[in-house]
């Protein structure tokens, strides 16, 4: 069972490692929010990165709640990459939820419910709890076994110490079981949560570092705690409002958090939770942490969703909403009206707009270089130059896709370094958009339901780059 779990985790890590944006580790800005040329996996796009950095600063200072940001630009100019960079720079405590606008249309729940769930995934609640713990180094665990098996419950004594004191505690059957489960023995440093009786092994005491039985790769050595054995500790739990909703929703229960099958959550449940959280805030037990909700392809939302967004942004707990689109002036979904980016003007007016610019040849070369490193592909300089040229003539995405394909072609001919011939091979195997369109124009009569008339095509669709 343990082995099985291990291999599952490894597989997931692998998928994550070579994802489209896995090379992005931040926005690549210095302390004065100036973008470094190449840093944290980010290349070029300096003004957009700088603007994103300023917004990030405002988020950290809590000065932008209820507002939204639009990242607009041509396809493949790094809009999603910048949003990922923002997410990575926010740190683990600030929730970041990411959806593509088309995900909210499903048969399982209404679109506004799906949007509401995404909103609440991006609102964190930091709950503080004071609890009593007994923390110290175990001197001895003594268990009295009953004379006749099963005659009476087991009892025992636990002796623990800190650098300043020693104490003996009586053990009941439940505590003996918990200590047994954690395999606690003398020399271990442990913490016992008094209200629940939960035992946590913190490590082995340094004083036992010479014991032969303690030498294993996983053994962590810690100092013997000082002060009192019994202490009050503040524990902070960070959860999202969505997690609290799901756990409290009677129809679903907490298991839905793992399956993702949350269904619709009733408005009354949310109201009760909001009231409870407000009470905790007043009592100083909880704090709200507005996170970031990123909605990619925002033009896919319809007019109802846009009006929901407008209203939801007014809520005092609203997260910062970052939306992205590659559309120009286009129809607002659900209406016959056209608007910039397909977003209604009243919502557009609320947005801080960041634009991304097309990449230069130099930038494309550097991004491809980073992707080669990320995908563990060794490529000859000449081949890199050719791939960059392809990236300029077609698109950055197409060139990025060719990296893995070319590495496979190289592997097939038992080479170690990707050369020009590998790039040429895959370039001829897989069409880019321009060549695919051109092919369609040439052979459209042979396809079903073809509607394009001759001459509709992209004039410079012909691409004789490699011939
Ligand atoms: N400035 C950059 N630095 C490093 N990598 C980048 C940069 N810009 C884009 N990329 C990478 O290029 C690829 C395409 O970029 P991305 O998906 O962010 O584009 P997009 O603007 O969101 O495109 P679309 O409009 O089609 O959704 C991704 O793999 C991304 O990580």
CSV table of C-alpha atoms and ligand atoms in Angstrom, one decimal:
chain,number,residue,atom,x,y,z
A,1,UNK,CA,0.0,0.0,0.0
A,2,UNK,CA,2.8,2.4,1.0
A,3,UNK,CA,4.6,1.6,-2.3
A,4,UNK,CA,1.5,2.2,-4.3
A,5,UNK,CA,1.0,5.6,-2.8
A,6,UNK,CA,4.6,6.5,-3.5
A,7,UNK,CA,4.4,5.7,-7.2
A,8,UNK,CA,1.2,7.7,-7.5
A,9,UNK,CA,2.8,10.8,-6.1
A,10,UNK,CA,5.8,10.5,-8.4
A,11,UNK,CA,3.5,10.3,-11.5
A,12,UNK,CA,1.7,13.5,-10.5
A,13,UNK,CA,5.0,15.3,-9.9
A,14,UNK,CA,6.1,14.3,-13.4
A,15,UNK,CA,3.0,15.7,-15.0
A,16,UNK,CA,3.4,18.9,-13.1
A,17,UNK,CA,7.1,19.2,-14.0
A,18,UNK,CA,6.6,19.3,-17.7
A,19,UNK,CA,3.4,21.4,-17.8
A,20,UNK,CA,3.2,24.3,-20.3
A,21,UNK,CA,4.1,26.8,-17.6
A,22,UNK,CA,6.2,24.7,-15.3
A,23,UNK,CA,9.3,26.8,-16.0
A,24,UNK,CA,7.6,29.9,-14.6
A,25,UNK,CA,8.6,30.4,-11.0
A,26,UNK,CA,7.7,34.0,-10.4
A,27,UNK,CA,7.5,37.4,-12.3
A,28,UNK,CA,11.3,37.8,-12.3
A,29,UNK,CA,11.3,41.3,-10.7
A,30,UNK,CA,13.9,42.8,-8.5
A,31,UNK,CA,13.1,44.4,-5.1
A,32,UNK,CA,12.3,47.7,-6.8
A,33,UNK,CA,9.8,45.9,-9.0
A,34,UNK,CA,12.0,46.3,-12.1
A,35,UNK,CA,11.9,43.3,-14.4
A,36,UNK,CA,15.1,41.4,-14.9
A,37,UNK,CA,15.8,40.5,-18.5
A,38,UNK,CA,15.6,36.7,-17.8
A,39,UNK,CA,14.6,35.6,-14.4
A,40,UNK,CA,12.5,33.0,-12.6
A,41,UNK,CA,11.7,31.4,-16.1
A,42,UNK,CA,10.4,34.8,-17.4
A,43,UNK,CA,11.7,36.5,-20.5
A,44,UNK,CA,10.9,39.9,-22.0
A,45,UNK,CA,7.4,41.3,-21.8
A,46,UNK,CA,8.8,43.9,-19.4
A,47,UNK,CA,6.1,46.4,-19.1
A,48,UNK,CA,3.4,43.8,-18.5
A,49,UNK,CA,5.5,42.1,-15.9
A,50,UNK,CA,6.2,45.4,-14.2
A,51,UNK,CA,2.5,46.3,-14.1
A,52,UNK,CA,1.7,42.8,-12.8
A,53,UNK,CA,4.4,43.3,-10.1
A,54,UNK,CA,2.7,46.6,-9.0
A,55,UNK,CA,-0.6,44.8,-8.7
A,56,UNK,CA,1.0,42.1,-6.7
A,57,UNK,CA,2.4,44.7,-4.3
A,58,UNK,CA,-1.1,46.2,-4.0
A,59,UNK,CA,-2.6,42.7,-3.3
A,60,UNK,CA,0.0,42.1,-0.6
A,61,UNK,CA,-0.8,45.4,1.0
A,62,UNK,CA,-4.5,44.6,0.8
A,63,UNK,CA,-5.2,47.8,-1.2
A,64,UNK,CA,-6.9,46.4,-4.2
A,65,UNK,CA,-9.9,44.3,-2.9
A,66,UNK,CA,-12.9,44.4,-5.2
A,67,UNK,CA,-11.0,45.4,-8.2
A,68,UNK,CA,-10.1,43.4,-11.3
A,69,UNK,CA,-7.3,43.2,-13.8
A,70,UNK,CA,-7.5,42.4,-17.5
A,71,UNK,CA,-4.4,41.0,-19.3
A,72,UNK,CA,-5.1,41.5,-23.0
A,73,UNK,CA,-2.9,40.6,-25.9
A,74,UNK,CA,-2.4,38.4,-29.0
A,75,UNK,CA,-2.4,34.6,-28.6
A,76,UNK,CA,0.8,33.2,-27.2
A,77,UNK,CA,2.1,36.4,-25.7
A,78,UNK,CA,2.4,35.1,-22.2
A,79,UNK,CA,-0.9,36.2,-20.6
A,80,UNK,CA,-1.3,32.9,-18.7
A,81,UNK,CA,2.4,32.8,-18.0
A,82,UNK,CA,2.2,36.2,-16.3
A,83,UNK,CA,-0.8,35.1,-14.2
A,84,UNK,CA,1.2,31.9,-13.2
A,85,UNK,CA,4.1,34.2,-12.3
A,86,UNK,CA,1.8,36.2,-10.0
A,87,UNK,CA,0.4,33.0,-8.4
A,88,UNK,CA,3.9,31.7,-7.7
A,89,UNK,CA,5.0,35.1,-6.2
A,90,UNK,CA,2.0,35.2,-3.8
A,91,UNK,CA,3.2,32.4,-1.6
A,92,UNK,CA,1.3,29.5,-0.2
A,93,UNK,CA,-0.8,31.4,2.3
A,94,UNK,CA,-2.7,33.4,-0.4
A,95,UNK,CA,-5.2,31.3,-2.2
A,96,UNK,CA,-5.0,31.3,-6.0
A,97,UNK,CA,-7.8,29.7,-8.1
A,98,UNK,CA,-7.6,29.4,-11.8
A,99,UNK,CA,-10.4,28.5,-14.3
A,100,UNK,CA,-11.0,28.8,-18.0
A,101,UNK,CA,-14.3,30.7,-18.6
A,102,UNK,CA,-15.6,27.8,-20.6
A,103,UNK,CA,-15.4,25.4,-17.6
A,104,UNK,CA,-18.4,27.1,-15.9
A,105,UNK,CA,-20.8,25.8,-18.5
A,106,UNK,CA,-21.9,22.3,-17.4
A,107,UNK,CA,-25.0,20.3,-16.8
A,108,UNK,CA,-24.2,19.7,-13.1
A,109,UNK,CA,-24.5,23.2,-11.8
A,110,UNK,CA,-25.7,26.7,-13.0
A,111,UNK,CA,-23.0,28.9,-14.4
A,112,UNK,CA,-23.4,31.5,-11.6
A,113,UNK,CA,-23.0,28.7,-9.0
A,114,UNK,CA,-19.8,27.6,-10.7
A,115,UNK,CA,-18.5,31.2,-10.7
A,116,UNK,CA,-19.5,31.5,-7.0
A,117,UNK,CA,-17.6,28.4,-6.1
A,118,UNK,CA,-14.5,29.7,-8.0
A,119,UNK,CA,-14.8,33.0,-6.1
A,120,UNK,CA,-15.0,31.2,-2.7
A,121,UNK,CA,-12.0,29.1,-3.7
A,122,UNK,CA,-10.0,32.3,-3.9
A,123,UNK,CA,-11.0,33.6,-0.5
A,124,UNK,CA,-8.9,32.3,2.4
A,125,UNK,CA,-9.8,32.2,6.1
A,126,UNK,CA,-7.0,32.1,8.6
A,127,UNK,CA,-8.4,30.6,11.7
A,128,UNK,CA,-6.5,30.9,15.0
A,129,UNK,CA,-7.0,28.4,17.7
A,130,UNK,CA,-5.4,28.2,21.1
A,131,UNK,CA,-4.8,24.7,22.4
A,132,UNK,CA,-2.9,23.1,25.3
A,133,UNK,CA,-0.1,20.8,24.4
A,134,UNK,CA,2.3,18.6,26.4
A,135,UNK,CA,5.7,18.8,24.6
A,136,UNK,CA,8.9,17.1,25.7
A,137,UNK,CA,11.3,14.3,25.4
A,138,UNK,CA,10.1,10.8,26.3
A,139,UNK,CA,12.1,9.4,29.2
A,140,UNK,CA,10.1,6.2,29.6
A,141,UNK,CA,6.9,4.6,28.4
A,142,UNK,CA,5.7,2.0,30.9
A,143,UNK,CA,2.7,-0.2,30.1
A,144,UNK,CA,1.2,-2.5,32.8
A,145,UNK,CA,-0.2,-5.5,31.1
A,146,UNK,CA,-3.2,-7.1,32.8
A,147,UNK,CA,-2.5,-10.4,34.4
A,148,UNK,CA,-5.3,-12.2,32.6
A,149,UNK,CA,-5.7,-11.3,29.0
A,150,UNK,CA,-8.7,-9.1,28.5
A,151,UNK,CA,-9.5,-9.0,32.2
A,152,UNK,CA,-9.0,-5.2,32.5
A,153,UNK,CA,-8.1,-2.3,30.2
A,154,UNK,CA,-4.4,-1.6,29.8
A,155,UNK,CA,-3.0,1.2,31.9
A,156,UNK,CA,0.5,2.7,32.1
A,157,UNK,CA,2.7,5.7,32.8
A,158,UNK,CA,4.5,8.1,30.5
A,159,UNK,CA,7.5,10.0,31.8
A,160,UNK,CA,8.5,13.1,29.8
A,161,UNK,CA,11.0,15.9,30.4
A,162,UNK,CA,12.1,19.2,29.1
A,163,UNK,CA,15.5,20.7,29.8
A,164,UNK,CA,14.1,22.2,33.0
A,165,UNK,CA,11.6,19.7,34.4
A,166,UNK,CA,10.3,16.1,34.4
A,167,UNK,CA,6.7,14.9,34.7
A,168,UNK,CA,4.8,11.6,34.9
A,169,UNK,CA,1.4,11.1,33.3
A,170,UNK,CA,-1.1,8.3,33.7
A,171,UNK,CA,-2.0,6.6,30.5
A,172,UNK,CA,-5.4,5.2,29.6
A,173,UNK,CA,-6.1,2.6,26.9
A,174,UNK,CA,-6.7,5.2,24.2
A,175,UNK,CA,-3.4,7.1,24.8
A,176,UNK,CA,-1.5,3.7,24.9
A,177,UNK,CA,-3.0,3.0,21.5
A,178,UNK,CA,-2.0,6.4,20.1
A,179,UNK,CA,1.6,6.0,21.4
A,180,UNK,CA,1.8,2.5,19.9
A,181,UNK,CA,0.6,3.7,16.5
A,182,UNK,CA,3.3,6.4,16.4
A,183,UNK,CA,5.8,3.9,17.7
A,184,UNK,CA,6.9,6.3,20.4
A,185,UNK,CA,9.9,5.2,22.5
A,186,UNK,CA,12.2,6.8,25.0
A,187,UNK,CA,14.4,9.4,23.4
A,188,UNK,CA,11.6,10.6,21.0
A,189,UNK,CA,10.5,14.3,21.2
A,190,UNK,CA,6.7,14.3,21.0
A,191,UNK,CA,3.8,16.7,21.3
A,192,UNK,CA,0.4,15.6,22.7
A,193,UNK,CA,-2.6,17.8,21.9
A,194,UNK,CA,-4.4,17.7,25.2
A,195,UNK,CA,-8.1,18.1,24.1
A,196,UNK,CA,-7.9,15.5,21.4
A,197,UNK,CA,-5.1,13.3,22.7
A,198,UNK,CA,-3.4,13.4,19.3
A,199,UNK,CA,0.3,12.4,19.4
A,200,UNK,CA,2.8,13.9,17.0
A,201,UNK,CA,6.4,12.7,16.8
A,202,UNK,CA,8.6,15.8,16.3
A,203,UNK,CA,11.9,13.8,16.0
A,204,UNK,CA,14.6,12.2,18.1
A,205,UNK,CA,16.4,14.0,20.8
A,206,UNK,CA,20.0,15.0,19.9
A,207,UNK,CA,21.1,13.4,23.2
A,208,UNK,CA,20.2,10.0,21.5
A,209,UNK,CA,22.1,10.7,18.3
A,210,UNK,CA,24.6,8.0,19.1
A,211,UNK,CA,22.0,5.2,19.7
A,212,UNK,CA,22.5,2.5,17.1
A,213,UNK,CA,18.7,1.9,16.7
A,214,UNK,CA,18.1,5.5,15.7
A,215,UNK,CA,20.3,5.6,12.7
A,216,UNK,CA,18.1,5.6,9.6
A,217,UNK,CA,17.7,7.9,6.7
A,218,UNK,CA,14.4,9.3,7.9
A,219,UNK,CA,15.4,10.1,11.5
A,220,UNK,CA,15.2,13.8,12.3
A,221,UNK,CA,17.1,15.0,15.3
A,222,UNK,CA,15.7,17.8,17.4
A,223,UNK,CA,16.6,19.7,20.6
A,224,UNK,CA,15.0,18.6,23.8
A,225,UNK,CA,12.3,21.3,24.4
A,226,UNK,CA,12.9,23.8,27.2
A,227,UNK,CA,10.5,25.5,29.7
A,228,UNK,CA,7.2,23.9,31.0
A,229,UNK,CA,6.0,20.6,29.8
A,230,UNK,CA,2.5,21.9,29.4
A,231,UNK,CA,2.1,24.9,27.1
A,232,UNK,CA,-0.6,26.9,25.4
A,233,UNK,CA,0.0,27.0,21.7
A,234,UNK,CA,-1.6,29.0,18.9
A,235,UNK,CA,-2.4,27.0,15.9
A,236,UNK,CA,-3.3,28.6,12.6
A,237,UNK,CA,-5.3,26.8,10.0
A,238,UNK,CA,-5.7,28.2,6.5
A,239,UNK,CA,-8.7,27.1,4.6
A,240,UNK,CA,-10.8,28.6,1.8
A,241,UNK,CA,-14.4,29.6,2.1
A,242,UNK,CA,-15.2,27.0,-0.5
A,243,UNK,CA,-13.7,24.2,1.6
A,244,UNK,CA,-15.8,25.3,4.6
A,245,UNK,CA,-18.9,25.4,2.3
A,246,UNK,CA,-18.3,21.8,1.1
A,247,UNK,CA,-17.5,20.4,4.5
A,248,UNK,CA,-20.7,21.9,5.9
A,249,UNK,CA,-22.9,21.0,2.9
A,250,UNK,CA,-24.9,18.1,4.2
A,251,UNK,CA,-25.6,16.6,0.8
A,252,UNK,CA,-21.9,16.3,-0.1
A,253,UNK,CA,-19.6,16.1,2.9
A,254,UNK,CA,-15.9,16.6,3.0
A,255,UNK,CA,-15.1,13.7,0.7
A,256,UNK,CA,-16.4,15.9,-2.2
A,257,UNK,CA,-13.2,18.0,-1.7
A,258,UNK,CA,-11.2,15.1,-3.1
A,259,UNK,CA,-13.5,14.0,-5.9
A,260,UNK,CA,-14.4,17.6,-6.9
A,261,UNK,CA,-18.0,16.4,-7.2
A,262,UNK,CA,-19.4,19.2,-5.1
A,263,UNK,CA,-22.7,19.9,-6.8
A,264,UNK,CA,-24.6,23.0,-6.0
A,265,UNK,CA,-24.3,24.4,-2.5
A,266,UNK,CA,-27.4,25.8,-1.0
A,267,UNK,CA,-27.6,29.6,-0.4
A,268,UNK,CA,-28.6,29.0,3.2
A,269,UNK,CA,-25.4,27.0,3.9
A,270,UNK,CA,-23.3,29.9,2.6
A,271,UNK,CA,-25.2,32.5,4.5
A,272,UNK,CA,-24.7,30.5,7.8
A,273,UNK,CA,-21.0,30.2,7.0
A,274,UNK,CA,-20.6,33.9,6.3
A,275,UNK,CA,-22.4,34.7,9.6
A,276,UNK,CA,-20.1,32.3,11.5
A,277,UNK,CA,-17.0,33.7,9.8
A,278,UNK,CA,-18.1,37.2,10.6
A,279,UNK,CA,-18.5,36.2,14.3
A,280,UNK,CA,-15.0,34.6,14.3
A,281,UNK,CA,-13.6,37.8,12.8
A,282,UNK,CA,-15.2,40.0,15.5
A,283,UNK,CA,-13.9,37.7,18.2
A,284,UNK,CA,-10.4,37.9,16.7
A,285,UNK,CA,-10.4,34.2,16.0
A,286,UNK,CA,-10.2,34.5,12.2
A,287,UNK,CA,-9.0,36.7,9.4
A,288,UNK,CA,-10.0,36.9,5.8
A,289,UNK,CA,-7.3,36.6,3.2
A,290,UNK,CA,-8.5,37.7,-0.2
A,291,UNK,CA,-6.7,35.7,-2.8
A,292,UNK,CA,-6.6,35.8,-6.6
A,293,UNK,CA,-9.1,34.3,-9.0
A,294,UNK,CA,-7.7,34.0,-12.5
A,295,UNK,CA,-10.3,33.6,-15.3
A,296,UNK,CA,-8.6,32.7,-18.6
A,297,UNK,CA,-10.4,33.1,-22.0
A,298,UNK,CA,-12.8,35.6,-20.3
A,299,UNK,CA,-14.6,36.3,-23.6
A,300,UNK,CA,-16.3,32.9,-23.2
A,301,UNK,CA,-18.4,34.3,-20.2
A,302,UNK,CA,-21.9,35.5,-21.2
A,303,UNK,CA,-23.8,38.6,-20.2
A,304,UNK,CA,-25.3,37.0,-17.1
A,305,UNK,CA,-21.9,36.0,-15.8
A,306,UNK,CA,-20.5,39.5,-16.5
A,307,UNK,CA,-23.3,41.0,-14.5
A,308,UNK,CA,-22.7,38.4,-11.7
A,309,UNK,CA,-19.0,39.5,-11.8
A,310,UNK,CA,-19.9,43.1,-11.5
A,311,UNK,CA,-22.0,42.5,-8.4
A,312,UNK,CA,-19.6,39.9,-6.8
A,313,UNK,CA,-16.7,42.4,-7.0
A,314,UNK,CA,-18.6,44.7,-4.7
A,315,UNK,CA,-18.6,42.2,-1.9
A,316,UNK,CA,-16.3,43.2,0.9
A,317,UNK,CA,-14.7,39.8,0.9
A,318,UNK,CA,-14.1,39.7,-2.9
A,319,UNK,CA,-10.8,38.3,-4.2
A,320,UNK,CA,-8.8,40.1,-6.8
A,321,UNK,CA,-10.0,38.9,-10.1
A,322,UNK,CA,-7.5,38.7,-13.0
A,323,UNK,CA,-9.0,37.9,-16.4
A,324,UNK,CA,-7.2,37.3,-19.7
A,325,UNK,CA,-8.3,37.3,-23.3
A,326,UNK,CA,-6.8,37.3,-26.8
A,327,UNK,CA,-9.9,38.7,-28.5
A,328,UNK,CA,-10.3,42.1,-30.1
A,329,UNK,CA,-13.6,43.9,-30.7
A,330,UNK,CA,-16.2,41.1,-30.6
A,331,UNK,CA,-19.7,40.1,-29.7
A,332,UNK,CA,-20.5,39.9,-26.0
A,333,UNK,CA,-21.8,36.3,-25.6
A,334,UNK,CA,-25.5,36.2,-25.1
A,335,UNK,CA,-26.2,39.5,-26.8
A,336,UNK,CA,-25.9,41.0,-30.3
A,337,UNK,CA,-23.7,43.8,-29.1
A,338,UNK,CA,-20.0,44.2,-29.9
A,339,UNK,CA,-17.5,45.4,-27.3
A,340,UNK,CA,-13.7,45.5,-26.9
A,341,UNK,CA,-12.5,42.0,-25.9
A,342,UNK,CA,-16.2,40.9,-25.8
A,343,UNK,CA,-16.5,42.4,-22.3
A,344,UNK,CA,-19.4,44.9,-21.4
A,345,UNK,CA,-18.2,48.4,-21.1
A,346,UNK,CA,-19.4,48.8,-17.5
A,347,UNK,CA,-17.2,45.9,-16.4
A,348,UNK,CA,-14.3,47.0,-18.6
A,349,UNK,CA,-14.4,50.3,-16.8
A,350,UNK,CA,-13.6,48.6,-13.5
A,351,UNK,CA,-10.6,46.8,-14.8
A,352,UNK,CA,-7.0,47.8,-14.7
A,353,UNK,CA,-5.8,46.8,-18.2
A,354,UNK,CA,-2.4,45.3,-18.9
A,355,UNK,CA,-1.4,44.6,-22.5
A,356,UNK,CA,1.1,42.1,-23.7
A,357,UNK,CA,3.2,42.7,-26.8
A,358,UNK,CA,4.4,40.2,-29.5
A,359,UNK,CA,7.8,38.8,-28.8
A,360,UNK,CA,11.0,39.7,-30.6
A,361,UNK,CA,13.2,37.1,-32.2
A,362,UNK,CA,15.6,37.4,-29.3
A,363,UNK,CA,12.9,36.8,-26.7
A,364,UNK,CA,11.5,33.7,-28.6
A,365,UNK,CA,15.1,32.3,-28.7
A,366,UNK,CA,15.5,32.7,-24.9
A,367,UNK,CA,12.0,31.2,-24.1
A,368,UNK,CA,12.8,28.2,-26.3
A,369,UNK,CA,16.2,27.9,-24.5
A,370,UNK,CA,14.4,27.8,-21.1
A,371,UNK,CA,11.9,25.2,-22.4
A,372,UNK,CA,14.7,23.0,-23.7
A,373,UNK,CA,16.3,23.0,-20.2
A,374,UNK,CA,12.9,22.4,-18.6
A,375,UNK,CA,12.2,19.4,-20.9
A,376,UNK,CA,15.8,18.1,-20.5
A,377,UNK,CA,16.5,18.4,-24.2
A,378,UNK,CA,20.0,19.1,-25.5
A,379,UNK,CA,19.9,21.0,-28.7
A,380,UNK,CA,22.7,22.1,-31.0
A,381,UNK,CA,23.1,25.9,-31.4
A,382,UNK,CA,22.3,25.7,-35.1
A,383,UNK,CA,19.1,23.7,-34.4
A,384,UNK,CA,18.1,26.3,-31.8
A,385,UNK,CA,18.5,29.1,-34.3
A,386,UNK,CA,16.4,27.2,-36.8
A,387,UNK,CA,13.7,26.6,-34.2
A,388,UNK,CA,13.7,30.3,-33.2
A,389,UNK,CA,13.3,31.1,-36.9
A,390,UNK,CA,10.3,28.8,-37.0
A,391,UNK,CA,8.9,30.4,-33.9
A,392,UNK,CA,9.1,33.8,-35.5
A,393,UNK,CA,7.5,32.7,-38.8
A,394,UNK,CA,4.8,30.5,-37.2
A,395,UNK,CA,4.1,30.9,-33.5
A,396,UNK,CA,5.9,30.5,-30.1
A,397,UNK,CA,3.5,27.7,-29.1
A,398,UNK,CA,4.2,25.7,-32.3
A,399,UNK,CA,7.9,26.0,-31.8
A,400,UNK,CA,7.6,24.9,-28.1
A,401,UNK,CA,5.6,21.9,-29.2
A,402,UNK,CA,8.4,20.9,-31.6
A,403,UNK,CA,11.0,20.6,-28.8
A,404,UNK,CA,9.7,17.3,-27.4
A,405,UNK,CA,8.8,16.0,-30.9
A,406,UNK,CA,12.4,16.8,-32.2
A,407,UNK,CA,13.9,15.1,-29.1
A,408,UNK,CA,12.0,11.9,-29.9
A,409,UNK,CA,13.1,12.1,-33.5
A,410,UNK,CA,16.7,12.5,-32.2
A,411,UNK,CA,16.2,9.5,-29.8
A,412,UNK,CA,15.0,7.4,-32.7
A,413,UNK,CA,18.1,7.9,-34.7
A,414,UNK,CA,20.1,7.2,-31.5
A,415,UNK,CA,21.5,10.7,-31.4
A,416,UNK,CA,22.2,12.6,-28.1
A,417,UNK,CA,21.9,16.2,-29.3
A,418,UNK,CA,18.9,17.5,-31.3
A,419,UNK,CA,20.2,18.7,-34.7
A,420,UNK,CA,18.8,20.5,-37.7
A,421,UNK,CA,17.7,17.3,-39.3
A,422,UNK,CA,15.4,16.4,-36.3
A,423,UNK,CA,13.8,19.8,-36.4
A,424,UNK,CA,13.2,19.6,-40.2
A,425,UNK,CA,11.7,16.1,-39.8
A,426,UNK,CA,9.1,17.1,-37.2
A,427,UNK,CA,8.4,20.4,-39.0
A,428,UNK,CA,7.4,18.4,-42.0
A,429,UNK,CA,5.4,15.9,-39.9
A,430,UNK,CA,3.3,18.4,-38.0
A,431,UNK,CA,1.7,21.4,-39.6
A,432,UNK,CA,1.5,24.8,-38.1
A,433,UNK,CA,-1.7,26.9,-38.5
A,434,UNK,CA,-0.6,28.6,-41.7
A,435,UNK,CA,0.3,25.5,-43.5
A,436,UNK,CA,-2.8,23.7,-42.2
A,437,UNK,CA,-5.0,26.5,-43.5
A,438,UNK,CA,-3.2,26.5,-46.9
A,439,UNK,CA,-3.7,22.7,-47.1
A,440,UNK,CA,-7.4,23.1,-46.4
A,441,UNK,CA,-7.7,25.8,-49.1
A,442,UNK,CA,-6.1,23.5,-51.6
A,443,UNK,CA,-8.2,20.5,-50.9
A,444,UNK,CA,-11.4,22.0,-49.6
A,445,UNK,CA,-13.6,20.3,-52.2
A,446,UNK,CA,-12.7,16.9,-50.7
A,447,UNK,CA,-13.8,17.9,-47.2
A,448,UNK,CA,-17.4,17.8,-45.9
A,449,UNK,CA,-19.4,21.0,-45.4
A,450,UNK,CA,-16.6,23.3,-46.6
A,451,UNK,CA,-17.8,26.9,-46.7
A,452,UNK,CA,-14.7,28.9,-47.7
A,453,UNK,CA,-14.6,30.3,-51.2
A,454,UNK,CA,-11.4,30.4,-53.2
A,455,UNK,CA,-9.5,33.4,-52.3
A,456,UNK,CA,-10.6,33.5,-48.6
A,457,UNK,CA,-7.4,32.3,-47.4
A,458,UNK,CA,-4.4,33.9,-45.8
A,459,UNK,CA,-2.3,35.1,-48.8
A,460,UNK,CA,1.0,34.5,-47.2
A,461,UNK,CA,-0.2,31.0,-46.1
A,462,UNK,CA,2.4,29.4,-48.2
A,463,UNK,CA,5.4,28.6,-46.1
A,464,UNK,CA,8.4,27.5,-48.0
A,465,UNK,CA,10.7,28.2,-45.1
A,466,UNK,CA,12.5,24.9,-45.0
A,467,UNK,CA,12.4,23.9,-48.7
B,1,LIG,N1,7.6,36.0,-21.1
B,1,LIG,C1,7.7,34.6,-21.1
B,1,LIG,N2,8.7,34.0,-20.5
B,1,LIG,C2,8.7,32.7,-20.5
B,1,LIG,N3,7.8,31.9,-21.0
B,1,LIG,C3,6.8,32.4,-21.7
B,1,LIG,C4,6.7,33.8,-21.7
B,1,LIG,N4,5.6,34.1,-22.4
B,1,LIG,C5,5.0,32.9,-22.8
B,1,LIG,N5,5.7,31.9,-22.3
B,1,LIG,C6,5.4,30.5,-22.6
B,1,LIG,O1,4.9,30.4,-23.9
B,1,LIG,C7,3.8,29.5,-23.9
B,1,LIG,C8,2.5,30.3,-24.4
B,1,LIG,O2,2.2,31.4,-23.5
B,1,LIG,P1,0.8,31.6,-22.8
B,1,LIG,O3,0.1,30.3,-22.8
B,1,LIG,O4,1.1,32.3,-21.5
B,1,LIG,O5,0.1,32.6,-23.8
B,1,LIG,P2,-1.3,33.3,-23.8
B,1,LIG,O6,-1.0,34.7,-24.0
B,1,LIG,O7,-2.0,32.9,-22.5
B,1,LIG,O8,-2.0,32.6,-25.0
B,1,LIG,P3,-3.5,32.5,-25.4
B,1,LIG,O9,-4.1,33.8,-25.7
B,1,LIG,O10,-3.5,31.6,-26.6
B,1,LIG,O11,-4.2,31.8,-24.2
B,1,LIG,C9,3.6,29.0,-22.5
B,1,LIG,O12,4.3,27.7,-22.5
B,1,LIG,C10,4.3,30.0,-21.7
B,1,LIG,O13,4.7,29.5,-20.4
